[in-house]
Tab-separated table of C-alpha atoms in Angstrom:
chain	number	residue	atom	x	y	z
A	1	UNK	CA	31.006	-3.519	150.682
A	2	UNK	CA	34.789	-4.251	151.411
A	3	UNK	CA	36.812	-2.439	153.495
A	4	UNK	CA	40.016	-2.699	155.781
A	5	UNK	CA	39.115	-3.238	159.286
A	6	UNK	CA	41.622	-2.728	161.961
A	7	UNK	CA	40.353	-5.574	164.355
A	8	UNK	CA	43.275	-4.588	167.063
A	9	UNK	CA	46.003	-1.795	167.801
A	10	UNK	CA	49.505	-2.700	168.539
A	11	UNK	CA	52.375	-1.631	169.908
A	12	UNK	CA	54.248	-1.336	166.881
A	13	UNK	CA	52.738	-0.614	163.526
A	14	UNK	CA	54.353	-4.027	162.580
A	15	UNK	CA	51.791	-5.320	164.732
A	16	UNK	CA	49.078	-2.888	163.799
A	17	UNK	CA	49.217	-3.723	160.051
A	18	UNK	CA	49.286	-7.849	161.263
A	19	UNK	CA	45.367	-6.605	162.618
A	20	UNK	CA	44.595	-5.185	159.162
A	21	UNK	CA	41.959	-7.520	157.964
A	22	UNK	CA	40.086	-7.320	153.953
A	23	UNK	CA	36.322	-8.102	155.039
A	24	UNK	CA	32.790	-7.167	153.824
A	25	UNK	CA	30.996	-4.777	156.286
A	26	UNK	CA	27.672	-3.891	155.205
A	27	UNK	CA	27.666	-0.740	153.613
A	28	UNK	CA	27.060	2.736	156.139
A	29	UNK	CA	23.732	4.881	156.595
A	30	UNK	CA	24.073	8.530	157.152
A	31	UNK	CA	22.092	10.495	159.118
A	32	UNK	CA	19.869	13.734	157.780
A	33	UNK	CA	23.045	16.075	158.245
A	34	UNK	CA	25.484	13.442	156.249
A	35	UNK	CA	27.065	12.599	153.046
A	36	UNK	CA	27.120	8.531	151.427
A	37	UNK	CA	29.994	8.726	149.174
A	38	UNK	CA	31.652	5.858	147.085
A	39	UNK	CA	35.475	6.007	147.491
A	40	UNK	CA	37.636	6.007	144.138
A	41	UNK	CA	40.925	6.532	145.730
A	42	UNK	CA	42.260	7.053	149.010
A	43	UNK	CA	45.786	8.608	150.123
A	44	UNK	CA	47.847	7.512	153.176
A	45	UNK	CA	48.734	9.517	156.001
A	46	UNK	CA	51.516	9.457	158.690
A	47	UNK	CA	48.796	9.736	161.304
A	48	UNK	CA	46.514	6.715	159.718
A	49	UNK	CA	49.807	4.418	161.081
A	50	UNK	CA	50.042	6.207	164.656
A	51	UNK	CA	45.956	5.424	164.787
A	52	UNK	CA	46.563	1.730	164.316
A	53	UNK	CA	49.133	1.800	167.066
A	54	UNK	CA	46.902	3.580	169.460
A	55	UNK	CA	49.309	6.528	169.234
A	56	UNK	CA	46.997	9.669	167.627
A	57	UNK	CA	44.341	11.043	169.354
A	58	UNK	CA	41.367	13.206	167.769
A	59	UNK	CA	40.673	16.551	169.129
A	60	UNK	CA	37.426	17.401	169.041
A	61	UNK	CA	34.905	19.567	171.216
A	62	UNK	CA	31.813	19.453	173.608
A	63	UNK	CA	28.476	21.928	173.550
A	64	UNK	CA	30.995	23.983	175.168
A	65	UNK	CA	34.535	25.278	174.428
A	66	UNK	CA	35.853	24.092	177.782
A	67	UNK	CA	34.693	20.333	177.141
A	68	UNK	CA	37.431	19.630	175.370
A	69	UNK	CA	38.187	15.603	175.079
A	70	UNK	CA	40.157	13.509	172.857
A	71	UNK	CA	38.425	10.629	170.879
A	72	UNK	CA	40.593	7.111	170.524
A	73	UNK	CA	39.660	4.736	168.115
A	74	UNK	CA	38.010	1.380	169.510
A	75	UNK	CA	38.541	-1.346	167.075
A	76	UNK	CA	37.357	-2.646	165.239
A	77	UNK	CA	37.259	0.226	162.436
A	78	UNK	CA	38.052	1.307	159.480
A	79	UNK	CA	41.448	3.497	158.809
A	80	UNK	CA	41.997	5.979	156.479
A	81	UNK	CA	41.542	9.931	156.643
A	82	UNK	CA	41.879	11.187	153.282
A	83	UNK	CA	40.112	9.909	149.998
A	84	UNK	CA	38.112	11.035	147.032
A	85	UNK	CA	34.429	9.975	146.176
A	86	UNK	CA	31.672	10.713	144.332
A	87	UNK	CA	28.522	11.541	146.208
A	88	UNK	CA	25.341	9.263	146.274
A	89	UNK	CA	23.009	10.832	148.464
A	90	UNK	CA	21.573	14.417	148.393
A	91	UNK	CA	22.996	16.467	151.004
A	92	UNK	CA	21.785	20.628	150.933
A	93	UNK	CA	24.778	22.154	148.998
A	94	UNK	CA	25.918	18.432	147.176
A	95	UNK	CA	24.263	16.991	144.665
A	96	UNK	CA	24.541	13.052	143.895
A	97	UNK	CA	27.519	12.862	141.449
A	98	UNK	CA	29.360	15.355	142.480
A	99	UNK	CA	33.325	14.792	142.829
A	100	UNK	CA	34.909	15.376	146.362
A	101	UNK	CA	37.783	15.587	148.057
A	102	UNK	CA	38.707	15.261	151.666
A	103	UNK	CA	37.701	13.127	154.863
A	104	UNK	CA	35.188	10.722	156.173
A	105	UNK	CA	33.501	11.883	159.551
A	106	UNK	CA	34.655	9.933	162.672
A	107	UNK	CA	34.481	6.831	162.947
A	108	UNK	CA	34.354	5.979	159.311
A	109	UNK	CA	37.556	5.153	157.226
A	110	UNK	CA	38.666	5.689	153.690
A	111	UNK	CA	39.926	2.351	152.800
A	112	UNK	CA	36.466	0.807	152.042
A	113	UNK	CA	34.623	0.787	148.928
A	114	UNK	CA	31.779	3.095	150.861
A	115	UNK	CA	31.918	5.641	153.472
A	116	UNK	CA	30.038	8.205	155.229
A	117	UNK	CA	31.411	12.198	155.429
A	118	UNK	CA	30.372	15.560	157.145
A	119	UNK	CA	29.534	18.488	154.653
A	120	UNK	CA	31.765	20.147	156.854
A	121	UNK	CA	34.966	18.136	155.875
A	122	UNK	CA	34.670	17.608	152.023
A	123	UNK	CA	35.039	19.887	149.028
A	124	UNK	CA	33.557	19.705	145.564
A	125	UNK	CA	36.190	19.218	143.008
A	126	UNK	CA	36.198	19.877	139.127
A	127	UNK	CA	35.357	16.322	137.500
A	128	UNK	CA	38.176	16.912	135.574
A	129	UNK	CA	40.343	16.882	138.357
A	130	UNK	CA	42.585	13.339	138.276
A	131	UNK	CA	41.329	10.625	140.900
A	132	UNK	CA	44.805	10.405	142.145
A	133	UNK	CA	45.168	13.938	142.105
A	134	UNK	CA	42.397	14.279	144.424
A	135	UNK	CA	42.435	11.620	146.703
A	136	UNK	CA	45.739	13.108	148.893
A	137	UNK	CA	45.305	17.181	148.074
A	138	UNK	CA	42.745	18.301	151.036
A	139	UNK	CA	45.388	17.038	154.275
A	140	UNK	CA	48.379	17.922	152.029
A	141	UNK	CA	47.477	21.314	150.243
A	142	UNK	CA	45.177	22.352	153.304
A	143	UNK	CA	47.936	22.085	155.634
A	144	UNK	CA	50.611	23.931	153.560
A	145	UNK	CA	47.998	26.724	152.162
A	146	UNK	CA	46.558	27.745	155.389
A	147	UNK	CA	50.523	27.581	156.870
A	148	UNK	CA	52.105	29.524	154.060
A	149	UNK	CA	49.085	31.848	153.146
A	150	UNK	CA	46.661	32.291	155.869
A	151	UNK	CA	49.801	31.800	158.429
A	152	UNK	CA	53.047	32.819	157.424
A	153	UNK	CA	51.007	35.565	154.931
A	154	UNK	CA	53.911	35.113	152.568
A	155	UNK	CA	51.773	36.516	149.193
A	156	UNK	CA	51.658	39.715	151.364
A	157	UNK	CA	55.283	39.604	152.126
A	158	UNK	CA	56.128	39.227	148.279
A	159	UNK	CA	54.070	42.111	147.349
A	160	UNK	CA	55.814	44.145	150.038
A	161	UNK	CA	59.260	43.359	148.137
A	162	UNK	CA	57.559	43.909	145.155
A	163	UNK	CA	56.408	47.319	146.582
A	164	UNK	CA	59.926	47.868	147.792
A	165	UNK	CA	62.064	47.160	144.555
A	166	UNK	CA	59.606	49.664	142.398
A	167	UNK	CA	60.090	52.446	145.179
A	168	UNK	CA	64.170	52.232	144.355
A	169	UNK	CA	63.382	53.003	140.533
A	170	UNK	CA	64.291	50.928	137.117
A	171	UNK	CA	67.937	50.106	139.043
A	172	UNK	CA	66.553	47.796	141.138
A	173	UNK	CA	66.923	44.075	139.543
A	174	UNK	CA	63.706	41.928	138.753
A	175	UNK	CA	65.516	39.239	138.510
A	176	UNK	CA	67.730	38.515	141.508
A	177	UNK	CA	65.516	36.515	144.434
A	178	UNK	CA	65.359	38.786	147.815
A	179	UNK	CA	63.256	36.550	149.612
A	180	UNK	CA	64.315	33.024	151.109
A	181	UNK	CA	62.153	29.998	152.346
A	182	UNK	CA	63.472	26.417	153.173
A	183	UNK	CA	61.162	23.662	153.074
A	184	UNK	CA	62.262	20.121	155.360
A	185	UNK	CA	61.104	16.885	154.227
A	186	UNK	CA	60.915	18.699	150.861
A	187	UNK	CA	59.733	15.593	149.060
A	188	UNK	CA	57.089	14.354	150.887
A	189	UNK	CA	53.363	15.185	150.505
A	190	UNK	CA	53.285	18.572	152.400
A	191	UNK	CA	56.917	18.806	151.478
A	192	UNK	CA	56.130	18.655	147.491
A	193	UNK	CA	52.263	20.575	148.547
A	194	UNK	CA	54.477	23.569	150.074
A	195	UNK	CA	57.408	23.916	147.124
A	196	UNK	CA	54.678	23.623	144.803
A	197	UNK	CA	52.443	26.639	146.474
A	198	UNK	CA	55.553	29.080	147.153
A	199	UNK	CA	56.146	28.809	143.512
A	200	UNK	CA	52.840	29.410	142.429
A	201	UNK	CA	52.827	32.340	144.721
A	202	UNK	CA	56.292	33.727	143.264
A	203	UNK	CA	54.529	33.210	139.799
A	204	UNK	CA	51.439	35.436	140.701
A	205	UNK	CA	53.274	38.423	142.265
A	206	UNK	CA	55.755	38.287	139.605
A	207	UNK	CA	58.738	38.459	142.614
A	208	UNK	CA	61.356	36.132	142.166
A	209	UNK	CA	62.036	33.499	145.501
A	210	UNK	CA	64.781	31.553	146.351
A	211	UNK	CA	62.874	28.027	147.494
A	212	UNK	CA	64.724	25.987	149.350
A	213	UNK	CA	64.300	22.361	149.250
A	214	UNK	CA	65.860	20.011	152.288
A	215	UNK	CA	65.403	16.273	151.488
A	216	UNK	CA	67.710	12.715	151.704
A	217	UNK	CA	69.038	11.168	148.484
A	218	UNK	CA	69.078	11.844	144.641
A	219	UNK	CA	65.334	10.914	144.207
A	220	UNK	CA	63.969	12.846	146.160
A	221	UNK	CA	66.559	15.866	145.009
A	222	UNK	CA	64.623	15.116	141.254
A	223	UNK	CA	61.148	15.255	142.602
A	224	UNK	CA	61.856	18.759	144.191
A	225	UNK	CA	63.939	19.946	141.096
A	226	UNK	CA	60.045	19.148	139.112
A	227	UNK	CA	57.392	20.775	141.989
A	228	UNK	CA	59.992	23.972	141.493
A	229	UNK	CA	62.415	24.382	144.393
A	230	UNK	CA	65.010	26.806	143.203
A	231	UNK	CA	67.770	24.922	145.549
A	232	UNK	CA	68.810	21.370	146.520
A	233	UNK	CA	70.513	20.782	150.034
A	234	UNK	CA	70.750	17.032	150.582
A	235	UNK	CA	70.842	17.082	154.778
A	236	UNK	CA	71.897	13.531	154.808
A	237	UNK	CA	75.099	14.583	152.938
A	238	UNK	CA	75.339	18.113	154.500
A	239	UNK	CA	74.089	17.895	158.236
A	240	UNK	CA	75.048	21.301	159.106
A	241	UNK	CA	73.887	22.902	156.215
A	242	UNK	CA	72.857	26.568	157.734
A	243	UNK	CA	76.072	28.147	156.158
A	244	UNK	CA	74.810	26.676	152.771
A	245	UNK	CA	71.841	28.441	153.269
A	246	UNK	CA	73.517	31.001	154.342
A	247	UNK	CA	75.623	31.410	150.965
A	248	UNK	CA	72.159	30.855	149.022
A	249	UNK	CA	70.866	33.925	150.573
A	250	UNK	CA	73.856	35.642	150.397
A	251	UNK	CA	74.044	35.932	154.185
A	252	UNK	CA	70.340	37.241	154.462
A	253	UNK	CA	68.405	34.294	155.897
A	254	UNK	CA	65.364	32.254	155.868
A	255	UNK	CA	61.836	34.926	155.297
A	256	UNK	CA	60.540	31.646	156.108
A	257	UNK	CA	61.129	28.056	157.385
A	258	UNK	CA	58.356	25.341	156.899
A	259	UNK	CA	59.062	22.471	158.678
A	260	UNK	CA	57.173	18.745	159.568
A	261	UNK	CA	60.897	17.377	161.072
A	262	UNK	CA	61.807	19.052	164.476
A	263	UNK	CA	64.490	18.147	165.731
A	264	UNK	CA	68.073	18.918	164.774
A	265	UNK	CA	66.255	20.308	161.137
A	266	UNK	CA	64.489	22.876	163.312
A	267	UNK	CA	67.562	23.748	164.880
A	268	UNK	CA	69.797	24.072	162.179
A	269	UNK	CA	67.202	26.446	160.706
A	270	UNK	CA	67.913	28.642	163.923
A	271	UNK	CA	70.873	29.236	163.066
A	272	UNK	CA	69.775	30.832	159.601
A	273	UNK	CA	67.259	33.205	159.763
A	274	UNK	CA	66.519	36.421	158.837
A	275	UNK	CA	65.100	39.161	160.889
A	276	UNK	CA	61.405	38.919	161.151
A	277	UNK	CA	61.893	35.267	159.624
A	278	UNK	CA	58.790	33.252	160.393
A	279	UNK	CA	59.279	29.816	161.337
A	280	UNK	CA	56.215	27.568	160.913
A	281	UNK	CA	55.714	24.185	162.725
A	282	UNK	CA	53.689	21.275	160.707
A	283	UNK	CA	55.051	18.755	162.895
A	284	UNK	CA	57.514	15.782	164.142
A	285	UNK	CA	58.521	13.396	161.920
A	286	UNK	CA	61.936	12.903	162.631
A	287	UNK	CA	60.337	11.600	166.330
A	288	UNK	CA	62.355	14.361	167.912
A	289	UNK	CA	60.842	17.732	169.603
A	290	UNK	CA	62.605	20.708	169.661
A	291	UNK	CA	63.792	22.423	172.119
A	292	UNK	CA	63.684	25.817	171.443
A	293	UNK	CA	66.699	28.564	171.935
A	294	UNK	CA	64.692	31.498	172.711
A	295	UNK	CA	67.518	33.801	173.099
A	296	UNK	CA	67.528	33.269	169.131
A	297	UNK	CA	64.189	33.960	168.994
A	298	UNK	CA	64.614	37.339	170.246
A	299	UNK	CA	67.789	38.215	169.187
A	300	UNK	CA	66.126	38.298	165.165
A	301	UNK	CA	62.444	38.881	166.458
A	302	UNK	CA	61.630	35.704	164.697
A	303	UNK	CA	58.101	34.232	164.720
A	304	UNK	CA	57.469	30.517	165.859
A	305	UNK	CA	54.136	29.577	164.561
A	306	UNK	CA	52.277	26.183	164.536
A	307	UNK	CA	49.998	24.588	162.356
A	308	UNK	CA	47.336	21.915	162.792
A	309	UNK	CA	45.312	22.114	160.204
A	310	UNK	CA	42.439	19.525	160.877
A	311	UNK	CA	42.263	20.919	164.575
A	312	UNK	CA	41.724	24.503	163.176
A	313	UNK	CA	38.293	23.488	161.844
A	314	UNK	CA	37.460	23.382	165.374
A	315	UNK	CA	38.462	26.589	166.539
A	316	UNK	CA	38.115	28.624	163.288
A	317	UNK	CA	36.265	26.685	160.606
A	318	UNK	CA	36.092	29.812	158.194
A	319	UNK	CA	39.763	29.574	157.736
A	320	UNK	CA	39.754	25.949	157.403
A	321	UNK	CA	37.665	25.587	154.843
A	322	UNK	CA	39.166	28.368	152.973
A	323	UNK	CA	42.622	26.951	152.805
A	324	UNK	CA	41.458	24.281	150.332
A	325	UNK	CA	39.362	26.097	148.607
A	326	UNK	CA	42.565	28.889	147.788
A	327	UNK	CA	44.296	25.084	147.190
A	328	UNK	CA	42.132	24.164	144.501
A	329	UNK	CA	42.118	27.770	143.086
A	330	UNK	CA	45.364	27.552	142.340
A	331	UNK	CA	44.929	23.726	141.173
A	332	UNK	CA	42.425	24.623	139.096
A	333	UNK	CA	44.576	27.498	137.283
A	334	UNK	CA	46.909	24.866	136.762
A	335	UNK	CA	49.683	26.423	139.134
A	336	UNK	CA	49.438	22.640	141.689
A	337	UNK	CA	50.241	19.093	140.396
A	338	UNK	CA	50.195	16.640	143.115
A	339	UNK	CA	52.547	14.735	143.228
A	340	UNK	CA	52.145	10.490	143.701
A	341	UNK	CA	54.778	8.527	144.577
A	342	UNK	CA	52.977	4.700	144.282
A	343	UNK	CA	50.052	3.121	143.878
A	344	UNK	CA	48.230	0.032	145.569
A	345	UNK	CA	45.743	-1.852	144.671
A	346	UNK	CA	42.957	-2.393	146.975
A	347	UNK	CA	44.467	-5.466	148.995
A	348	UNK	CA	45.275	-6.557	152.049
A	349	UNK	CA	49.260	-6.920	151.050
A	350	UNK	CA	49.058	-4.266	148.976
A	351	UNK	CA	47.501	-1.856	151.769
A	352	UNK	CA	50.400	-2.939	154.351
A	353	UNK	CA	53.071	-2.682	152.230
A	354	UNK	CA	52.241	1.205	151.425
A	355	UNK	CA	52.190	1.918	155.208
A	356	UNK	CA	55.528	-0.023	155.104
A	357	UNK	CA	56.473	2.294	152.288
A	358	UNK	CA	55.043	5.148	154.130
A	359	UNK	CA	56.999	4.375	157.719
A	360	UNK	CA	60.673	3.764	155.868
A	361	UNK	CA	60.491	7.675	154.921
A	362	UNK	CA	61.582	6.800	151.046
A	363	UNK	CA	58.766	7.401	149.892
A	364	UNK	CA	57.948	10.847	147.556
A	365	UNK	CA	54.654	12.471	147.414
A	366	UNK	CA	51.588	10.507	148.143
A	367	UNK	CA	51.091	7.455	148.727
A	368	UNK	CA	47.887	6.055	147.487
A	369	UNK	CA	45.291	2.965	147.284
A	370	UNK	CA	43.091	2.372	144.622
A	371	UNK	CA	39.807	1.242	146.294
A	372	UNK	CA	38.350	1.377	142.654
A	373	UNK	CA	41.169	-0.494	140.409
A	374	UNK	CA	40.388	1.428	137.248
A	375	UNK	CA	41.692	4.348	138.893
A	376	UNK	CA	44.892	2.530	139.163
A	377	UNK	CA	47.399	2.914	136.035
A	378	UNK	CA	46.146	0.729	133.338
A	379	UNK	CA	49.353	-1.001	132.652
A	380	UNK	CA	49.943	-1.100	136.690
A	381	UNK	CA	46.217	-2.605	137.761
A	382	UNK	CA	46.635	-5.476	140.318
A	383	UNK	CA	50.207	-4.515	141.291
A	384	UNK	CA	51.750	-1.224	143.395
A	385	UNK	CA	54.493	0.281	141.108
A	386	UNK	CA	55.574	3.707	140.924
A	387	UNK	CA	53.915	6.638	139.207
A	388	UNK	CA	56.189	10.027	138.952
């Protein structure tokens, strides 16, 4: 089979993708417990550059609870933790053909035309569900399901303002938004994941939110506008945008703040919250951790919360596997559209210039390889062109 082998870390990921090689690798055996799949697509990840620079580290655990370790990848291997496949051998509960999202066990990688997964970390899919569609939703959707549903409980919040407006009689206006959430890098793939789920959560309980979406540039302002978000702040044109929010709310605060930034996002979003506001932690992509202002904390009894969703199947597996399967309810009932910012075909430039892509922080959506080219746009096979 081919694959992408990473035959060396570096220091920088310019000198991690220089390692990426296009080679044939014979193709994996799984054991009794295991899944052979044959990769269609498979979807980039911020981590899947920090692994080729030695810089992300895989929690898993011992027999025990206390033998806890952290797993580095040796090269050579294979990168890549999120793809979609169709199954080829029978596993109990999969049945060869099936169509599944989600990721290959360690040490396998999704950027190889075969690869080897745990029952544990894939999820049948409809086979009407789009290739591209499928091959970024479990990381993406996962992560912002289980933070804005399992976490931040924010269907159970709307119904309690839905509870609340019907107690104060037919005055009480349907119509006006009383509930606030702010989402930061609002056009990237949790970014999009998030707007799109808060919307589909508005449209179930029938309460109206104001979702706000914080991103860099006109683009990305369009790609929000589509997955739903109610409001627009542009943070590279208006760095101290709290009062904005502020005026949005009409001086009530953020119910909620999602956030994969840190940094001076997270802190601006101090500044703005409402009593009881929940602020939930995805991560650091701005490269800068926050330092939190606890008197703020307490002053608005606000709740810091953080989310990692792949480490959660460690420690509570029920409520990781749940989050994507609530994810592809809702995909399913046509509430989710992922959202795919390129495509790349399945070579060697065309696999280092997404994580280029991927790195500058222009990007929109997912970012995606086509290990199979006929899941690549037919008028775009060969070549990595945009698909909005």
């Amino acid at each position: 089979m081919k694959a992408i082998v990473c035959t060396k870390t570096g220091k920088t990921l310019e000198e991690g993708l220089e390692n990426l090689v296009l080679t044939t690798r014979p193709i994996p055996e799984p054991n009794d417990s295991q899944i052979q799949v044959q990769v269609k697509a498979a979807a980039l990840n911020y981590l899947d550059g920090l692994v080729l620079q030695s810089k992300f580290f895989f929690l898993t655990l011992g027999e025990k609870k206390k033998d806890k370790y952290q797993i580095k990848f040796k090269p050579p291997f294979v990168p890549g933790k999120e793809q979609r496949h169709i199954k080829k051998i029978e596993v109990k509960g999969f049945k060869v053909g099936d169509h599944i999202c989600g990721s290959p066990a360690f040490p396998h990688g999704a950027f190889s035309e075969y690869a080897i997964c745990n029952p544990t970390g894939i999820w049948k899919t409809s086979n009407e569900m789009d290739w591209l569609d499928a091959s970024g939703f479990a990381i993406t959707y996962g992560t912002a399901y289980m933070t804005i549903v399992q976490r931040a409980k924010f269907d159970e919040l709307l119904k309690a303002h839905r509870s609340k407006k019907q107690s104060k009689g037919a005055n009480a206006s349907s119509n006006s938004a009383s509930i606030n959430a702010l989402v930061s890098a609002a056009a990237g793939g949790v970014g999009t994941a998030s707007i799109q789920i808060l919307k589909a959560l508005s449209e179930k309980e029938k309460e109206p939110v104001n979702i706000i979406a914080c991103c860099g540039g006109s683009e990305k302002s369009d790609v929000v506008q589509q997955c739903g978000a109610t409001h627009i702040i542009d943070y590279k044109r208006v760095p101290n945008w709290s009062s904005e929010v502020l005026q949005i709310s009409k001086n009530q605060g953020l119910d909620l703040f999602v956030d994969v930034v840190g940094g001076k996002v997270f802190d601006e979003a101090l500044k703005c919250m409402n009593w009881y506001g929940k602020m939930m932690i995805i991560g650091f992509a701005g490269g800068e951790i926050p330092k939190i202002a606890a008197n703020r904390i307490l002053l608005k009894s606000i709740d810091v919360s953080g989310v990692l969703w792949g480490a959660t199947g460690l420690k509570d597996f029920p409520s990781f596997y749940s989050s994507l399967v609530g994810a592809l309810r809702l995909y399913d009932e046509g509430l989710l559209k992922p959202v795919v910012g390129n495509t790349f075909s399945f070579t060697i430039n065309d696999v280092r210039q997404a994580f280029v892509e991927l790195f500058s922080r222009k990007s929109v959506g997912k970012l995606v390889v086509c290990i199979d080219n006929t899941c690549l746009p037919k008028n775009l096979a060969g070549s990595a062109k945009s698909k909005l």
